[in-house]
Steps between C-alpha positions, in 0.01 A plus 500: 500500500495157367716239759632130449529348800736149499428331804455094569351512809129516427400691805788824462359530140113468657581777815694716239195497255314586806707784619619641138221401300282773555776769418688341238411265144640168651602216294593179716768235381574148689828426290757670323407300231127664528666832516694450195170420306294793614768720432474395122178645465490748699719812672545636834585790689693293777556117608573393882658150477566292811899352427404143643278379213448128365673378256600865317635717788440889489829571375449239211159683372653894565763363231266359299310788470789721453594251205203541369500881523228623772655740674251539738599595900507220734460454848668177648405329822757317686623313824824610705654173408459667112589862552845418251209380266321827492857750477496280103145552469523866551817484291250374247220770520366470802405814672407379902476206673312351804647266760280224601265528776443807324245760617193576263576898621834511347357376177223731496779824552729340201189465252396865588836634424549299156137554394486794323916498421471250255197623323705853438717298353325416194428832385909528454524555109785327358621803251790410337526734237631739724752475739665638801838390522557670861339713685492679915143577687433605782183465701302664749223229730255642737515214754151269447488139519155539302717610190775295514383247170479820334852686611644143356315541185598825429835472591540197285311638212831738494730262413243314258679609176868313614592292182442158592326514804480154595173418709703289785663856528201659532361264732822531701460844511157554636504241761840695605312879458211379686646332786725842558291732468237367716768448803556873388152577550431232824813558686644756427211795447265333706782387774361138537730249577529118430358396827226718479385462144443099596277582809325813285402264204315259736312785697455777198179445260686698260873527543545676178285810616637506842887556377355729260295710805885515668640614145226754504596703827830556347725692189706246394594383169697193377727587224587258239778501211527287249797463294515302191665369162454218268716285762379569811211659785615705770241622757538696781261568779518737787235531760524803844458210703735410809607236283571136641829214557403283183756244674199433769222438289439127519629321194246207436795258338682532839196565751244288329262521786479874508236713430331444161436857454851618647805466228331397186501822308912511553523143383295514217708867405824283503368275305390631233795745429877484517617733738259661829709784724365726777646803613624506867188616647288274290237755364683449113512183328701467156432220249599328148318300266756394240255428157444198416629515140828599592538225742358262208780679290769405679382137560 
């Protein structure tokens, strides 16, 4: 997976070369205004961005980007003093975000789960000749946090046909799918909780096969329902879990300090679509993406 990393401080772009380099095709940039010129000639699969740039801020070169049509996925690094910054820059595409002093850990977990989502991606075949003007599915998951870029895939690939799919939507969409259904798979099949994924990610080698190994040992299955026209997404997912208080989950625009890992996936959910509900018990979770060229419609 090839990576643009944005960063001014010479030695955070030197230790993540050193940490990331090895795993991933790293391109560093000192400047937005450096970013902006290697992004002419050539494409990525995801940019990280620190928000406190010279000159250009991180906000200023997502834009640009956008304006100049590279859709790619970003990542944006912020301080608490910014964290209104980074609610526009998700508004604008971004799919996570890392509070500053960040810890390399929690970077390494989001690049595992993005790696292979965006690559699926692009095999997505834009066939417009023919069209599904609405449609219901329902789906059946074995729990397995090994499979989840591929349950995303293939659920999306469902809804591939929608007349004027607009990529923002389906960007929307699959940071929204994968963020649920993995707390479907970590939480609620496997029964870890917020507090304890944080200390299992530091002590696990591998925390992807260890929730899978708990999956194993048990029969469950998340269900998943997707309902859809040439206006809007609806998903529902329902896991057999004992289901949680959403309310208590840290919310990082309020609690700042919290855990890094702890509240994320919610936030990023509610931000990319326009409406989030849980059942009572919290083991089903309801969302709508309203498509982009309907909102564009009415503008």
């Amino acid at each position: 997976m090839k990576i643009l990393f944005v960063d001014d401080e010479e030695v955070i772009r030197d230790l993540f070369q050193e940490i990331f380099g090895g795993e991933y095709e790293l391109t560093l940039a000192g400047t937005a205004e450096q970013a902006l010129e290697i992004t002419t000639a050539e494409s990525f699969d995801l940019i990280i961005t620190d928000i406190r740039l010279p000159r250009m801020n991180g906000i200023e070169l997502i834009t640009k980007l956008r304006e100049k049509g590279v859709e790619t996925p970003f990542i944006v690094i912020t301080g608490n003093q910014d964290i209104q910054i980074s609610i526009n820059a998700l508004r604008l595409g971004a799919v996570d975000f890392f509070l500053k002093p960040f810890r390399m850990e929690a970077i390494r977990y989001s690049l595992l789960r993005f790696r292979n989502l965006f690559h699926a991606g692009k095999d997505l075949v834009d066939k417009r000749f023919f069209q599904i003007r609405e449609s219901k599915q329902n789906f059946a998951l074995i729990p397995r946090l090994g499979n989840l870029n591929q349950y995303v895939h293939l659920i999306l690939r469902s809804i591939s046909h929608l007349p004027g799919l607009h990529n923002d939507d389906l960007l929307s969409l699959k940071v929204a799918l994968y963020e649920l259904v993995g707390n479907a798979i970590e939480h609620g099949c496997a029964g870890i909780s917020y507090h304890q994924k944080q200390e299992l990610m530091f002590r696990e080698s591998d925390y992807f096969a260890y929730v899978d190994r708990i999956c194993e040992s048990r029969e469950d299955w998340i269900e998943v329902q997707i309902d859809y026209d040439d206006k809007q997404v609806v998903v529902v997912l329902e896991d057999n879990g004992e289901g949680f208080d959403p309310d208590r989950v840290p919310d990082p625009v309020n609690d700042p300090n919290a855990s890094q890992l702890s509240g994320r996936g919610i936030f990023l959910v509610r931000m990319n679509v326009d409406s989030l509900d849980y059942n009572e018990r919290g083991n089903k979770v309801t969302f709508i993406k309203k498509l982009q060229t309907q909102i564009l419609a009415k503008s």
